[in-house]
Amino acid sequence: MMKIVLGDITTLEVDAIVNAANQVMLGGGGVDGAIHRAAGKELLEACLKVPEVRPGVRCPTGEARITPGFNLPAKFVIHTVGPVYRGGGCKEPEKLADCYRNSLALAAENGCKSIAFPCISTGIYGYPVGDAARIAVREAREFLKTHGDMAITFCCFSQGDAAIYEDLLKGSAQ
Ligand code: ADP
């Protein structure tokens, strides 16, 4: 099932929360900063242990990595790196879909039954929220066809974002 929550993702009692991280995975602004602050410094230490695939890159755009949640109510943090929006012609939709697909797969591999996503890429990375939400919901629906027992929360940080998701979920089997 899918649901929408308006609020701070760091407070959610789910198996995994998803972090809109950057490639180096050492914290940043927006939701990333909030998650690191709430999880405590052990999260940074765990991120440092994630091997670099090339200098300065622990998680390439579209991929996902998992760490414990430490002081968070969530058991795990799944770090994924959304695309920076450059007009839509630079494979941003594909990369954003990869974020949702890879995060959901990693959650399932780790036995999670519930996961919460922020609106990946729609803050500092500039992805138009309506377009991003359509991709998020499409990928969640696709995943639920084979993992019907996963509870997927879209954690919106503004009423406007929540209204967009409400529209997308309306009238659909959630
Ligand atoms: P990105 O760099 O991927 O764009 P941001 O963190 O800048 O990531 O923004 C992604 C989304 O997360 C935005 O909608 C922003 O409002 C939202 N956000 C920021 N802080 C939180 C939080 N504590 N809980 C949930 N969502 C948050």
Tab-separated table of C-alpha atoms and ligand atoms in Angstrom:
chain	number	residue	atom	x	y	z
A	1	MET	CA	0.000	0.000	0.000
A	2	MET	CA	0.921	3.615	-0.473
A	3	LYS	CA	0.252	6.517	1.823
A	4	ILE	CA	1.106	10.151	2.234
A	5	VAL	CA	2.404	11.795	5.370
A	6	LEU	CA	2.992	15.503	5.817
A	7	GLY	CA	5.949	16.197	8.078
A	8	ASP	CA	9.500	15.409	9.066
A	9	ILE	CA	10.761	12.074	7.748
A	10	THR	CA	13.184	11.701	10.667
A	11	THR	CA	10.260	11.124	13.042
A	12	LEU	CA	8.682	8.244	11.135
A	13	GLU	CA	8.522	4.785	12.685
A	14	VAL	CA	9.183	2.703	9.609
A	15	ASP	CA	11.740	0.040	8.793
A	16	ALA	CA	13.627	2.335	6.428
A	17	ILE	CA	13.669	6.003	5.566
A	18	VAL	CA	15.218	7.115	2.309
A	19	ASN	CA	17.753	9.908	2.280
A	20	ALA	CA	18.094	12.225	-0.697
A	21	ALA	CA	21.861	12.107	-0.375
A	22	ASN	CA	24.699	13.267	-2.578
A	23	GLN	CA	27.353	11.097	-4.183
A	24	VAL	CA	29.967	11.486	-1.461
A	25	MET	CA	27.357	10.515	1.191
A	26	LEU	CA	28.755	12.650	3.983
A	27	GLY	CA	25.717	14.771	4.723
A	28	GLY	CA	24.493	18.025	3.241
A	29	GLY	CA	21.547	20.373	3.353
A	30	GLY	CA	17.818	19.729	3.236
A	31	VAL	CA	16.549	16.323	4.233
A	32	ASP	CA	20.095	14.914	4.216
A	33	GLY	CA	21.181	17.322	6.944
A	34	ALA	CA	18.051	16.637	8.972
A	35	ILE	CA	18.613	12.869	8.792
A	36	HIS	CA	22.259	13.133	9.839
A	37	ARG	CA	21.372	15.410	12.759
A	38	ALA	CA	18.626	13.112	13.989
A	39	ALA	CA	20.551	9.861	13.482
A	40	GLY	CA	23.652	11.120	15.274
A	41	LYS	CA	27.316	11.074	14.354
A	42	GLU	CA	27.392	7.302	14.022
A	43	LEU	CA	25.555	7.742	10.727
A	44	LEU	CA	28.449	9.748	9.317
A	45	GLU	CA	30.862	7.060	10.542
A	46	ALA	CA	28.778	4.367	8.825
A	47	CYS	CA	28.693	6.403	5.611
A	48	LEU	CA	32.467	6.778	5.697
A	49	LYS	CA	32.718	2.985	5.699
A	50	VAL	CA	30.748	2.715	2.467
A	51	PRO	CA	33.445	2.119	-0.151
A	52	GLU	CA	34.060	4.736	-2.796
A	53	VAL	CA	33.419	3.493	-6.320
A	54	ARG	CA	35.639	6.323	-7.568
A	55	PRO	CA	37.179	9.283	-5.764
A	56	GLY	CA	34.461	11.258	-4.009
A	57	VAL	CA	31.662	8.897	-5.065
A	58	ARG	CA	30.183	6.382	-2.651
A	59	CYS	CA	26.810	6.264	-4.349
A	60	PRO	CA	26.463	7.138	-8.038
A	61	THR	CA	23.312	8.950	-9.145
A	62	GLY	CA	20.344	6.584	-9.294
A	63	GLU	CA	21.915	3.945	-7.040
A	64	ALA	CA	21.240	3.264	-3.349
A	65	ARG	CA	23.237	2.267	-0.269
A	66	ILE	CA	22.005	1.143	3.156
A	67	THR	CA	23.191	1.957	6.679
A	68	PRO	CA	21.649	1.512	10.106
A	69	GLY	CA	19.393	4.290	11.383
A	70	PHE	CA	21.187	4.691	14.736
A	71	ASN	CA	19.216	7.224	16.844
A	72	LEU	CA	16.333	7.390	14.373
A	73	PRO	CA	13.107	5.479	14.982
A	74	ALA	CA	13.775	3.888	11.564
A	75	LYS	CA	15.925	0.763	11.566
A	76	PHE	CA	17.712	1.700	8.333
A	77	VAL	CA	18.589	4.685	6.217
A	78	ILE	CA	18.664	4.016	2.500
A	79	HIS	CA	20.789	6.659	0.827
A	80	THR	CA	20.016	7.386	-2.780
A	81	VAL	CA	21.250	10.126	-5.052
A	82	GLY	CA	18.707	11.850	-7.230
A	83	PRO	CA	19.600	13.640	-10.439
A	84	VAL	CA	20.205	17.377	-10.540
A	85	TYR	CA	17.452	18.702	-12.820
A	86	ARG	CA	18.879	20.219	-16.008
A	87	GLY	CA	15.692	20.618	-18.030
A	88	GLY	CA	14.719	16.958	-18.299
A	89	GLY	CA	16.766	16.013	-21.351
A	90	CYS	CA	19.728	14.590	-19.476
A	91	LYS	CA	18.164	11.291	-18.427
A	92	GLU	CA	16.790	12.845	-15.235
A	93	PRO	CA	13.485	10.879	-15.399
A	94	GLU	CA	15.348	7.567	-15.806
A	95	LYS	CA	17.777	8.400	-12.995
A	96	LEU	CA	14.975	9.417	-10.658
A	97	ALA	CA	13.071	6.206	-11.432
A	98	ASP	CA	16.277	4.275	-10.692
A	99	CYS	CA	16.406	5.908	-7.240
A	100	TYR	CA	12.940	4.630	-6.363
A	101	ARG	CA	13.486	1.173	-7.900
A	102	ASN	CA	16.885	0.620	-6.310
A	103	SER	CA	15.796	1.920	-2.900
A	104	LEU	CA	12.728	-0.325	-2.877
A	105	ALA	CA	14.778	-3.358	-3.942
A	106	LEU	CA	17.369	-2.702	-1.246
A	107	ALA	CA	14.630	-2.354	1.363
A	108	ALA	CA	13.108	-5.684	0.342
A	109	GLU	CA	16.530	-7.391	0.356
A	110	ASN	CA	16.986	-6.240	3.938
A	111	GLY	CA	13.644	-7.547	5.102
A	112	CYS	CA	11.923	-4.180	5.370
A	113	LYS	CA	8.146	-4.125	5.294
A	114	SER	CA	7.801	-0.350	5.446
A	115	ILE	CA	9.696	2.478	3.799
A	116	ALA	CA	9.302	6.242	3.619
A	117	PHE	CA	10.552	8.467	0.812
A	118	PRO	CA	11.101	12.214	0.787
A	119	CYS	CA	10.432	14.034	-2.503
A	120	ILE	CA	13.827	13.134	-3.958
A	121	SER	CA	15.542	15.768	-6.140
A	122	THR	CA	12.756	18.327	-5.726
A	123	GLY	CA	14.611	20.583	-3.279
A	124	ILE	CA	18.109	21.832	-3.962
A	125	TYR	CA	18.321	19.597	-7.061
A	126	GLY	CA	15.422	21.469	-8.689
A	127	TYR	CA	13.281	18.660	-10.127
A	128	PRO	CA	9.694	19.882	-10.768
A	129	VAL	CA	7.674	18.285	-8.012
A	130	GLY	CA	4.704	17.196	-10.147
A	131	ASP	CA	6.910	15.359	-12.618
A	132	ALA	CA	8.971	13.819	-9.837
A	133	ALA	CA	5.869	12.678	-7.943
A	134	ARG	CA	4.467	10.980	-11.036
A	135	ILE	CA	7.664	8.966	-11.369
A	136	ALA	CA	7.676	8.117	-7.652
A	137	VAL	CA	4.104	6.835	-7.689
A	138	ARG	CA	4.591	4.928	-10.943
A	139	GLU	CA	7.645	3.108	-9.578
A	140	ALA	CA	5.955	2.383	-6.250
A	141	ARG	CA	2.943	0.886	-8.048
A	142	GLU	CA	5.192	-1.240	-10.222
A	143	PHE	CA	7.101	-2.512	-7.186
A	144	LEU	CA	3.898	-3.321	-5.309
A	145	LYS	CA	2.875	-5.714	-8.077
A	146	THR	CA	5.585	-8.095	-6.876
A	147	HIS	CA	5.923	-6.945	-3.239
A	148	GLY	CA	2.348	-6.414	-2.144
A	149	ASP	CA	3.277	-6.479	1.534
A	150	MET	CA	5.469	-3.357	1.456
A	151	ALA	CA	4.035	-0.210	3.030
A	152	ILE	CA	5.327	2.769	1.040
A	153	THR	CA	5.006	6.239	2.551
A	154	PHE	CA	5.565	9.425	0.602
A	155	CYS	CA	6.724	11.903	3.209
A	156	CYS	CA	5.923	15.401	2.011
A	157	PHE	CA	7.426	18.442	3.655
A	158	SER	CA	4.839	20.900	2.374
A	159	GLN	CA	1.084	20.912	1.972
A	160	GLY	CA	1.531	21.666	-1.729
A	161	ASP	CA	3.624	18.553	-2.274
A	162	ALA	CA	1.153	16.439	-0.320
A	163	ALA	CA	-1.728	17.718	-2.489
A	164	ILE	CA	0.135	16.616	-5.613
A	165	TYR	CA	0.579	13.097	-4.245
A	166	GLU	CA	-3.054	13.000	-3.069
A	167	ASP	CA	-4.146	13.689	-6.631
A	168	LEU	CA	-1.916	10.951	-7.996
A	169	LEU	CA	-3.125	8.344	-5.509
A	170	LYS	CA	-6.779	9.300	-5.833
A	171	GLY	CA	-8.913	6.700	-7.476
A	172	SER	CA	-6.138	4.141	-7.591
A	173	ALA	CA	-5.891	0.868	-5.755
A	174	GLN	CA	-3.366	1.755	-3.109
B	1	ADP	P1	17.536	17.193	-3.225
B	1	ADP	O1	18.966	17.646	-3.126
B	1	ADP	O2	17.435	15.727	-3.653
B	1	ADP	O3	16.692	18.102	-4.029
B	1	ADP	P2	16.503	18.284	-0.684
B	1	ADP	O4	16.830	17.774	0.662
B	1	ADP	O5	16.999	19.634	-1.056
B	1	ADP	O6	17.042	17.150	-1.715
B	1	ADP	O7	14.948	18.254	-0.907
B	1	ADP	C1	14.201	17.091	-1.120
B	1	ADP	C2	12.846	17.233	-0.479
B	1	ADP	O8	12.966	16.958	0.914
B	1	ADP	C3	12.228	18.625	-0.576
B	1	ADP	O9	10.845	18.461	-0.875
B	1	ADP	C4	12.393	19.182	0.836
B	1	ADP	O10	11.375	20.109	1.170
B	1	ADP	C5	12.215	17.928	1.640
B	1	ADP	N1	12.672	17.932	3.037
B	1	ADP	C6	13.571	18.731	3.649
B	1	ADP	N2	13.697	18.379	4.944
B	1	ADP	C7	12.856	17.337	5.150
B	1	ADP	C8	12.504	16.537	6.281
B	1	ADP	N3	13.067	16.734	7.475
B	1	ADP	N4	11.577	15.551	6.122
B	1	ADP	C9	11.012	15.328	4.917
B	1	ADP	N5	11.295	16.032	3.814
B	1	ADP	C10	12.200	17.033	3.932
